Structure formats: C-alpha cells, structure tokens
XYZ file of C-alpha atoms in Angstrom:
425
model
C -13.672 0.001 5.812
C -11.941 -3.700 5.510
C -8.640 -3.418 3.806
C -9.829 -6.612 1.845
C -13.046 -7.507 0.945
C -13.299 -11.268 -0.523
C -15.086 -13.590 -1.884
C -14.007 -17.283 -1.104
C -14.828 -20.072 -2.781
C -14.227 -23.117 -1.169
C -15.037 -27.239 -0.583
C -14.301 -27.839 2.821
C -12.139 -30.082 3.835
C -9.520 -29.944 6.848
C -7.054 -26.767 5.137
C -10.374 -25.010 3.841
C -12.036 -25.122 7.347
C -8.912 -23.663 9.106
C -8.224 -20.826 6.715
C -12.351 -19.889 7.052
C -11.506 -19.870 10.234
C -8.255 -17.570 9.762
C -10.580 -15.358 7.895
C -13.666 -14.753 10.480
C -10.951 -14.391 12.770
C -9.299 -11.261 11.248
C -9.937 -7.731 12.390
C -13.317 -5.781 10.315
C -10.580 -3.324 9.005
C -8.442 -6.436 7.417
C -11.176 -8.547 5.696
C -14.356 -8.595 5.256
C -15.914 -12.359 3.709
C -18.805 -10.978 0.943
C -19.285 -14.205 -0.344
C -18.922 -17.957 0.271
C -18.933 -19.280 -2.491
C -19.295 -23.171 -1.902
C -18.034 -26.075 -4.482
C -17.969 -29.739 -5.102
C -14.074 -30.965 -4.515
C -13.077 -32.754 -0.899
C -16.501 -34.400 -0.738
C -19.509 -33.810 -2.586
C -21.588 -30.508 -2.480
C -23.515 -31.143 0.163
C -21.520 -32.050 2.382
C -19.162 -29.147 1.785
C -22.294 -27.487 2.375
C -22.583 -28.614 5.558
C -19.323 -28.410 6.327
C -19.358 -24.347 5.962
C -22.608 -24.264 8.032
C -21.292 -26.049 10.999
C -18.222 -23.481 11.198
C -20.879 -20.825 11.687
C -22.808 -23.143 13.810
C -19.555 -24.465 16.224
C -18.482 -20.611 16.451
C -21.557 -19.561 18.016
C -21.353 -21.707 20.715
C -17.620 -21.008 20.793
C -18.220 -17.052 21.613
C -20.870 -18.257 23.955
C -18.305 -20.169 25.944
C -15.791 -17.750 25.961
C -18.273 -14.676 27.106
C -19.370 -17.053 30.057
C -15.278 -18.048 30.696
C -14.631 -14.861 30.812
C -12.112 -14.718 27.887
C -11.463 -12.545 24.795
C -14.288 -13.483 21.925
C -12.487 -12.731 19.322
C -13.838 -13.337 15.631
C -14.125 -9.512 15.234
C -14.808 -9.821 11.445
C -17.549 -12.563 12.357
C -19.385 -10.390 13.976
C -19.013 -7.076 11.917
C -20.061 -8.988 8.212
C -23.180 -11.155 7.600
C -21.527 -12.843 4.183
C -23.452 -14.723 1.953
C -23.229 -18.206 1.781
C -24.258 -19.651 -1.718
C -24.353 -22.846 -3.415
C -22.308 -23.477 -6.688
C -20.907 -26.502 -8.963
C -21.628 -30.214 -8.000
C -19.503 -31.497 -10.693
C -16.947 -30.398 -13.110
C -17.532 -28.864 -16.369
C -17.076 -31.868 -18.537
C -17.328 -34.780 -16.192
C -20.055 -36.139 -13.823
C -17.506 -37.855 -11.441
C -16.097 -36.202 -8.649
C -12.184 -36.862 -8.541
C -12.627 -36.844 -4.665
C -8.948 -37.355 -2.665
C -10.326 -39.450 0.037
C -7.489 -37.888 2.509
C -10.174 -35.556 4.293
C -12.320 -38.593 5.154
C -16.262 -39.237 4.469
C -18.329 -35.899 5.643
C -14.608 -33.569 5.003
C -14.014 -33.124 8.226
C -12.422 -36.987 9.155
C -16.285 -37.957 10.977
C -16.502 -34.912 13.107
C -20.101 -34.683 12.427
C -20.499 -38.387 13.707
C -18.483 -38.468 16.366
C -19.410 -34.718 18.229
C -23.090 -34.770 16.966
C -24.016 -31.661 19.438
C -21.453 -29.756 17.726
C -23.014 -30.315 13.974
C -26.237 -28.324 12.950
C -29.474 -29.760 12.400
C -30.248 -29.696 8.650
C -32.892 -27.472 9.070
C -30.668 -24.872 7.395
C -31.528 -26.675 4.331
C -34.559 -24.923 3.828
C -32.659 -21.495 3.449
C -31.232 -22.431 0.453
C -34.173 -23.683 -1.014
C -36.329 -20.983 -0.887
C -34.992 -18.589 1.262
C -36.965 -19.486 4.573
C -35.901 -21.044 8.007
C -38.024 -24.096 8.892
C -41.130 -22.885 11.087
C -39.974 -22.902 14.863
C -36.536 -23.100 13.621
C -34.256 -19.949 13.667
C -31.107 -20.940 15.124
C -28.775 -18.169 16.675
C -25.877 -19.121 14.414
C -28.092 -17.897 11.580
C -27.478 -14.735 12.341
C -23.671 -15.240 10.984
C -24.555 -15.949 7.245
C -27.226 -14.881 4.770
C -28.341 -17.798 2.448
C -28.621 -17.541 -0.936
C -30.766 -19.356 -3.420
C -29.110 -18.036 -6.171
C -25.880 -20.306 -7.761
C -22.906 -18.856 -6.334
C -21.235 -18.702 -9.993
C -24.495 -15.404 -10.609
C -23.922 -14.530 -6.810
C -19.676 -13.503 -7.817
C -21.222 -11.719 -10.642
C -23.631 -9.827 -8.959
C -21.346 -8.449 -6.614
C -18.593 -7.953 -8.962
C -21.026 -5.819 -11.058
C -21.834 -4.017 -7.591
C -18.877 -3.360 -6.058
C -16.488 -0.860 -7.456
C -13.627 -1.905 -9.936
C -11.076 -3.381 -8.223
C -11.892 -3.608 -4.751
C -13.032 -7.550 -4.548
C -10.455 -10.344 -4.384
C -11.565 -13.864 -4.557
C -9.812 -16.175 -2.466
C -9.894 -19.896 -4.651
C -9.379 -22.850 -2.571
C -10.985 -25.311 -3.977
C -11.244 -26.578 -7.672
C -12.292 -23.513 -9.896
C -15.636 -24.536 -11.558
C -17.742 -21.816 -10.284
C -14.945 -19.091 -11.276
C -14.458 -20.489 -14.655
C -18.965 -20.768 -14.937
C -19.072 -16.803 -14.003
C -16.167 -15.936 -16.141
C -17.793 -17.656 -19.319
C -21.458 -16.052 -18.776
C -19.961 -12.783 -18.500
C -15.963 -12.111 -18.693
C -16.069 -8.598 -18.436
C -17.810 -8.372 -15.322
C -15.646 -11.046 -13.671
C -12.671 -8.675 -15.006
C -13.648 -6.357 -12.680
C -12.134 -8.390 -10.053
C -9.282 -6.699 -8.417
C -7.002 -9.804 -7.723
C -7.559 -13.573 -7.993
C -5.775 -15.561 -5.550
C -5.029 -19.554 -6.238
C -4.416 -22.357 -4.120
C -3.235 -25.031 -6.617
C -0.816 -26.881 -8.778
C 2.620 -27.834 -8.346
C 5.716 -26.554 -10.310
C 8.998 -27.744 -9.188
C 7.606 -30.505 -6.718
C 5.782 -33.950 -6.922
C 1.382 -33.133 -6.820
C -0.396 -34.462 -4.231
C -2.973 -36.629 -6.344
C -0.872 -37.945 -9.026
C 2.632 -37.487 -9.913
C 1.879 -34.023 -12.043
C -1.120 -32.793 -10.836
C -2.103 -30.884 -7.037
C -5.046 -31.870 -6.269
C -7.751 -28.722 -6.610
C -6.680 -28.596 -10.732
C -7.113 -32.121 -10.986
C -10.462 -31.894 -10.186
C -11.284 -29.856 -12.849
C -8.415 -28.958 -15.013
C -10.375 -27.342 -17.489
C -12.326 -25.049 -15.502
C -8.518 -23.963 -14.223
C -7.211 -23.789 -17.786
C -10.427 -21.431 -18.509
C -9.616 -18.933 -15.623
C -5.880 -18.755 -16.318
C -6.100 -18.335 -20.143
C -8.208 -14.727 -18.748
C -4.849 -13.602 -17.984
C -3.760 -13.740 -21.249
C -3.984 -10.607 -23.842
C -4.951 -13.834 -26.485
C -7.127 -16.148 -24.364
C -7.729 -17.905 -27.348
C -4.411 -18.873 -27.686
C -4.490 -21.302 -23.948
C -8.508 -22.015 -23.602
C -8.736 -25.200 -24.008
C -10.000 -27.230 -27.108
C -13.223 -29.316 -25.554
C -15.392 -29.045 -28.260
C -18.383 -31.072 -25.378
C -18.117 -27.863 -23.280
C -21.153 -25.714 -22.592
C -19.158 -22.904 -22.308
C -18.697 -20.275 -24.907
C -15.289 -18.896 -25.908
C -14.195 -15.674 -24.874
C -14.723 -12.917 -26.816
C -11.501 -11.339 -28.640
C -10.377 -7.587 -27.378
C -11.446 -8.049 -23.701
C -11.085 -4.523 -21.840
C -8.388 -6.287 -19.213
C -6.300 -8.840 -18.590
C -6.944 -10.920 -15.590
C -4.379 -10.314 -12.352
C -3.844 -13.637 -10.873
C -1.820 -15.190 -8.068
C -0.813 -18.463 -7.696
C 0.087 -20.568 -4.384
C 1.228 -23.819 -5.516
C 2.527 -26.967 -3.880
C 5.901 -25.508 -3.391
C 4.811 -22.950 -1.451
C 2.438 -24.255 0.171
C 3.432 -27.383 1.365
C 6.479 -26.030 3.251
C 4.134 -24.147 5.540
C 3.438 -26.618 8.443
C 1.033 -27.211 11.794
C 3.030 -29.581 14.156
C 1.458 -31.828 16.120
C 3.409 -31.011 19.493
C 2.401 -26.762 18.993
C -0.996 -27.994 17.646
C -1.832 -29.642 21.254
C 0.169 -27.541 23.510
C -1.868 -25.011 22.017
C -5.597 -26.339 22.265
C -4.696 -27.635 25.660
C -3.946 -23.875 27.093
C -7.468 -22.679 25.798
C -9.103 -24.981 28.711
C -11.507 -27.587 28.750
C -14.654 -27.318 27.581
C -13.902 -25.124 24.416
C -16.517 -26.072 21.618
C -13.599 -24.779 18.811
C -11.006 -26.695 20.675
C -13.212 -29.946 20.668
C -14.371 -29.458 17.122
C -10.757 -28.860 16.010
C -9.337 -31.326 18.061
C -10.821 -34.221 16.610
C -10.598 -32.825 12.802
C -6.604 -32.064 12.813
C -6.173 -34.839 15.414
C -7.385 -37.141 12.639
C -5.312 -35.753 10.221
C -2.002 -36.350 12.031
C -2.927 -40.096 13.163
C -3.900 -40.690 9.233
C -0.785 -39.401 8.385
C 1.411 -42.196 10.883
C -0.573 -44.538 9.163
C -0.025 -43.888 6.219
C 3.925 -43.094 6.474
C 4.741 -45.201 9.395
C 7.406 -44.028 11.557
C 7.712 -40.145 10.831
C 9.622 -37.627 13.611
C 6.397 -35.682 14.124
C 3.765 -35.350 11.985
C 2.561 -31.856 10.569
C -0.417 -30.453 8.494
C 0.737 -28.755 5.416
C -1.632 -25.302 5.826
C -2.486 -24.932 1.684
C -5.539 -22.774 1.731
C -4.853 -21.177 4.875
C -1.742 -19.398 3.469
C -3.899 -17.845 0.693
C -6.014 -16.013 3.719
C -2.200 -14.947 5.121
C -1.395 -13.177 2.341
C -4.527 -11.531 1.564
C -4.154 -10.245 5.525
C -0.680 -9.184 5.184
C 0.217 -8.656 1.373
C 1.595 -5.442 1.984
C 4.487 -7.480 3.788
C 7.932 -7.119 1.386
C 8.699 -10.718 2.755
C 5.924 -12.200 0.322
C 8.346 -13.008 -3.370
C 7.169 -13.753 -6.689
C 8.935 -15.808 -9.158
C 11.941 -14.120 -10.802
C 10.061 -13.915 -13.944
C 7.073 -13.116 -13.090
C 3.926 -12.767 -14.636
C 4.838 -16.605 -15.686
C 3.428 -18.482 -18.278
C 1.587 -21.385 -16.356
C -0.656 -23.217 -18.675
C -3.143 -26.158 -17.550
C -2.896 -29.700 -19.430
C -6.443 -30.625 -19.680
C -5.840 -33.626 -22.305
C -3.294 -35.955 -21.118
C -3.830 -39.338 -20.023
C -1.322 -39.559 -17.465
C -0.522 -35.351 -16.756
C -4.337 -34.257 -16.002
C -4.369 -31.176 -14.434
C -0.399 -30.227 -14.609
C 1.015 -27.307 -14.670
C 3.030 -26.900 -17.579
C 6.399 -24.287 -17.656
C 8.261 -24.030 -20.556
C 12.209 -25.100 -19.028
C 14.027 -24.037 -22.190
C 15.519 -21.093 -20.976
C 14.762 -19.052 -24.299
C 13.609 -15.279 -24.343
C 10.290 -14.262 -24.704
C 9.482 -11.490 -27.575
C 10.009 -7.922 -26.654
C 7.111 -6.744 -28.183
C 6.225 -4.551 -30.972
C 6.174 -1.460 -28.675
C 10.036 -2.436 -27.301
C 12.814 -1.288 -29.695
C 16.351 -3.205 -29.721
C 18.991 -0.932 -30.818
C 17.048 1.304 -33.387
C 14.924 -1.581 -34.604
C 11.356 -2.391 -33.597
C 11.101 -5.646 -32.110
C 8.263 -8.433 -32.809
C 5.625 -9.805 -30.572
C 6.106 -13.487 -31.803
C 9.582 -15.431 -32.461
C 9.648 -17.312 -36.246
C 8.396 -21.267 -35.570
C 6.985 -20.833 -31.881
C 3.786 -22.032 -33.277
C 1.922 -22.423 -30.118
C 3.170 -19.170 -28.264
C 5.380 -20.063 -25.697
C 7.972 -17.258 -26.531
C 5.245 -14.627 -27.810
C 4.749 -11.280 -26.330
C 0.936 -11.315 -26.313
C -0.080 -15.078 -26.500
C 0.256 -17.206 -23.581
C -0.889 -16.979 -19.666
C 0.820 -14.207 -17.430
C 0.646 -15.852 -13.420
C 1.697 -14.003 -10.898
C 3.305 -17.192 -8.826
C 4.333 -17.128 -4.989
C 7.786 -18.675 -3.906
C 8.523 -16.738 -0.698
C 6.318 -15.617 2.714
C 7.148 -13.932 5.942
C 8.298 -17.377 7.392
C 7.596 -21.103 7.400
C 7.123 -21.276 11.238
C 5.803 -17.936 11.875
C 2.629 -18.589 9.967
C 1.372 -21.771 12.288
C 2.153 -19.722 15.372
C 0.071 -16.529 13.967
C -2.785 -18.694 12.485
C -3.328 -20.482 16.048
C -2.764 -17.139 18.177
C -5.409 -15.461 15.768
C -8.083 -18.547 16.082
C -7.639 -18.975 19.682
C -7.107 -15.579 20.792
C-alpha cells in the first residue's frame, strides 16, 4: 500500500519532466502516480502530450539497457502502477492565448525530440486518446506503462476522487491550475475530498520569473489559481474572482470542508539547485550508451548553455528544481526539516485584474491581527469574526484564503544529490 497516492497534473517542460521522473522512480510503498493529468502551460497541449509519452517511451528502453548492462532497474513504482494518462485544458479559462515562457524551448524539452529522434515515440499513441485503441500493428512495449484515457482529465480527478476514500489522494500541481479549478467548479464537494493539494507557484518575498510579480504557472492562468485557492476559504465568495465572462459557476455557500493546500513558491523553490559540474559527473558514471542519460543529457544540457547565454559570465550555472521539490516532499513529508510560514494557514490571494500584477500573489504586510473569532473569548468577552472597516476581509476570521506555504526543506544541496541517486540508481 503506497504511502502516497497522487494525481499530477502537469505541462512538461524541463522541471516537470525531472520530477515525473523523481516520481516513477520512488519505491511502490512511497507513491503511487493514479493520474496524469496533462495541461496546456510550457508549450501547447500537445506537445506536453507528447512530452509525458516519451518519458514512458525513453524509460522502457532505459530498463532494457540496464537489464542487458547488468545494473539495478530501478523505477520500482513504474513498474508496480499502470497510471492513467489523460488529456485536460488547452487554454485558460478566460483567454485563448497561451502565455507560453519560451525558456523550455519549442517541443518543452529544448529540441530533444529533433535532435534524438530514436528516443521520441511514434505518434501512433495518438490513437489511444482518441478512442481508446492502439493503431493496428502498433502496440508498443512502453504502452504497457500508462493507460490512456479519452475522458478530460478535469472528469478523470473527479472520478477518482469520488472513488477513492476521503482523504487518501493528493494532487501534485505543477503546472498552471486550469484543470483543478474546471473539476472544482463542476463539482466542489467531490474535489473536497482531496486529502492535500500541493502547489508549485507564485512568488512572495522574491522577484517572479515571468514578470516582475507574477511566477510563471499563475500567470498563465491566474484565475483558474484564484478559483482553487479561494476553496480554502470558509467564505469562498469572499476571494473568487469577479469575471463575470467565466463559464464557471460560483461555489455554493456552506461547503462541507475547507480545502488543505500547500504552497511551494519561488522562494522556496528557486533556492533548490542542479549544478552543472554534479549534473555531468553524474550522467558520465552511469556509462555510455544509457537511453535516460542521452535523453537527459541533451534536455538539462540545453538548459545550462541557455542560461550562459542569457546571463553571460556566471560561476556555474544551475537548474532551479521547482516541480521536482513538490514530488520531495510528498516522498518525505513526514521529515520535521520541511517549515511552514510562521503564520500559517496564510492568506495568499491571486490578482487576476491588474494590468501590470497578473497573476501575483498578494500578502497583506501591515502587520495587524486577524479576528479571533466568535468562538475565541478575550478576557470574559466574546470576540468577533470581522474587525470594524476591513471591508474586503483581510483581518476577518472566516473570510479570506488559508495557504499552507513552504519556507524550509531538509537541505538545499541534499535534494539534487537524492533526486539524481534516485533517477540513476
């Protein structure tokens, strides 16, 4: 029995494909992947599409090479779970253009499918999620790592949601949050039932990544963000944003539960880092000929030379592991080293409407107390859940978002050194 089973949702781009990895490479009694739930974001759907197949498709021949070297397989979780692999949102909610970052190159994966063609599936795969049936003559082995879906991944995390026991899925959010915020609209108390959500996005104290306010993953679709984070409020009404074009429906008042969700912003994740020198000392000790190495090679290779370009002279250059660190803690949560803010559950809200602060997380800095609560008594007398003139809640007991928000880990350089050891064991 897997100590976590998860749903990921994902767009793959360099970060995405390496904490996948982290994931299929965990033990069966750590994780189990139900569900990969697949997103517009990096690139467009499609290709992010792709991009998940070929993982599936490279790590076949990757535990073929190994067998016949001799060596450890590994992947122990790949092999024990068949997850489903499903397609969601090609665009945000209220926008048909993609607010693509460009960093992770045409295809997602800096031209890897271009430049190591043997190593990227033939799209006969295609078939499977259009109705459900491999192309005649065509069953590749690697199909036996994934089920296809042809339903839309946002009815897929319901489906297993209303499946699954209460509180035993976590969904692991790495990519902008449209098919979360599309199967919490059509039916918010069965995504309640979720036992933890866990966030890749936004930045707090530090700079974002796409603008100056905004990480890159909430950018793309602040509102669908703002939608999912006003579910952990005991008032969603009073942070949902006001679109009145949405197709989505309000939330009904006097949901059953509040929504437990865990941020990873910039300022945690960012300070997490792959360095080029341990990178290559460490695919050059798995020997020649590795399909992974190759493959992995060429993607994080790419990353580091667009990074000299693009800063010039810099000591050594190093891959800032955002998603990954999400799969780290849902592996090792139990771990005292992993801090929350001080004042946690926080109240992060999601600026959906400002022309130059799209997709920023908003704190309120003031410093001021936040209502007791009509249940809390201050020396005799009852206290209130709202503060005279805080008209739009930021001080309230009940209205506003509650985020759970990560600012410490196990260690900056131990993560690198475990994600590596566990991909390449």
């Amino acid at each position: 029995m897997p100590k976590r089973k998860v749903i990921f949702d994902t767009d793959p781009g360099v970060d995405d494909t390496l904490a996948m990895l982290l994931a299929l490479a965990s033990s069966p009694e750590e994780m189990q992947l139900v569900l990969i739930s697949v997103t517009y974001g990096n690139v467009p759907l499609k290709s992010c599409l792709k991009n998940v197949v070929s993982i599936f498709h490279v790590l076949d021949k990757e535990l073929s090479w190994r067998k016949a070297q001799g060596k450890p397989e590994g992947f122990a979780a790949l092999k024990a779970y068949k997850p489903i692999v499903a397609i969601g949102a090609e665009h945000p909610l209220e926008e048909e253009i993609l607010r693509e970052d460009g960093f992770h190159g045409p295809d997602g994966l800096h031209g890897v499918h271009e430049a190591h063609p043997h190593l990227s599936p033939e799209e006969t795969w295609l078939s499977l999620f259009e109705d459900g049936v491999p192309t005649p003559h065509q069953d590749p082995s690697y199909y036996k790592y994934f089920t296809a879906s042809t339903i839309p991944a946002h009815k897929e995390i319901l489906r297993i949601l209303a499946e699954e026991p209460i509180n035993t899925i976590s969904i692991c959010a790495v990519g902008p949050m449209t098919n979360l915020a599309m199967a919490a609209a059509e039916d918010p108390e069965t995504f309640l039932r979720v036992k933890e959500v866990c966030v890749m996005g936004g930045a707090i104290e530090v700079p974002g990544n796409i603008t100056p306010f905004a990480e890159f993953n909430t950018y793309a679709d602040a509102i669908a963000t703002a939608r999912v984070l006003a579910l952990t409020s005991a008032v969603p009404s009073s942070t949902i944003p006001v679109v009145p074009e949405t197709k989505l429906a309000p939330y009904p008042e006097n949901l059953s539960r509040r929504l437990k969700l865990t941020l990873f912003p910039l300022d945690i994740t960012t300070p997490h880092l792959l360095g080029r020198g341990f990178f290559y000392d460490t695919v050059t000790s798995v020997g020649a000929g590795s399909p992974l190495a190759i493959w992995i090679t060429h993607i994080v290779g790419s990353v580091f030379r667009r990074m000299e370009r693009i800063r010039g002279s810099i000591p050594e250059p190093a891959l800032p592991l955002h998603d990954p660190l999400v799969v780290w803690y849902l592996l090792s949560s139990e771990d005292a080293a992993w801090q929350l803010a001080g004042n946690a559950p926080e109240d992060i809200r999601v600026e959906t409407m400002g022309q130059w602060t799209h997709g920023m997380h908003v704190v309120d800095r003031r410093g001021r107390p936040r209502a007791l609560g009509a249940a809390s008594s201050v020396s005799g007398n009852t206290a209130l859940d709202e503060i005279p003139g805080d008209e739009v809640g930021w001080l309230s007991a009940k209205r506003g978002n509650r985020v759970d928000r990560v600012v410490g880990s196990p260690g900056f350089e131990k993560f690198a050194h475990e994600l590596m050891d566990r991909i390449f064991a």
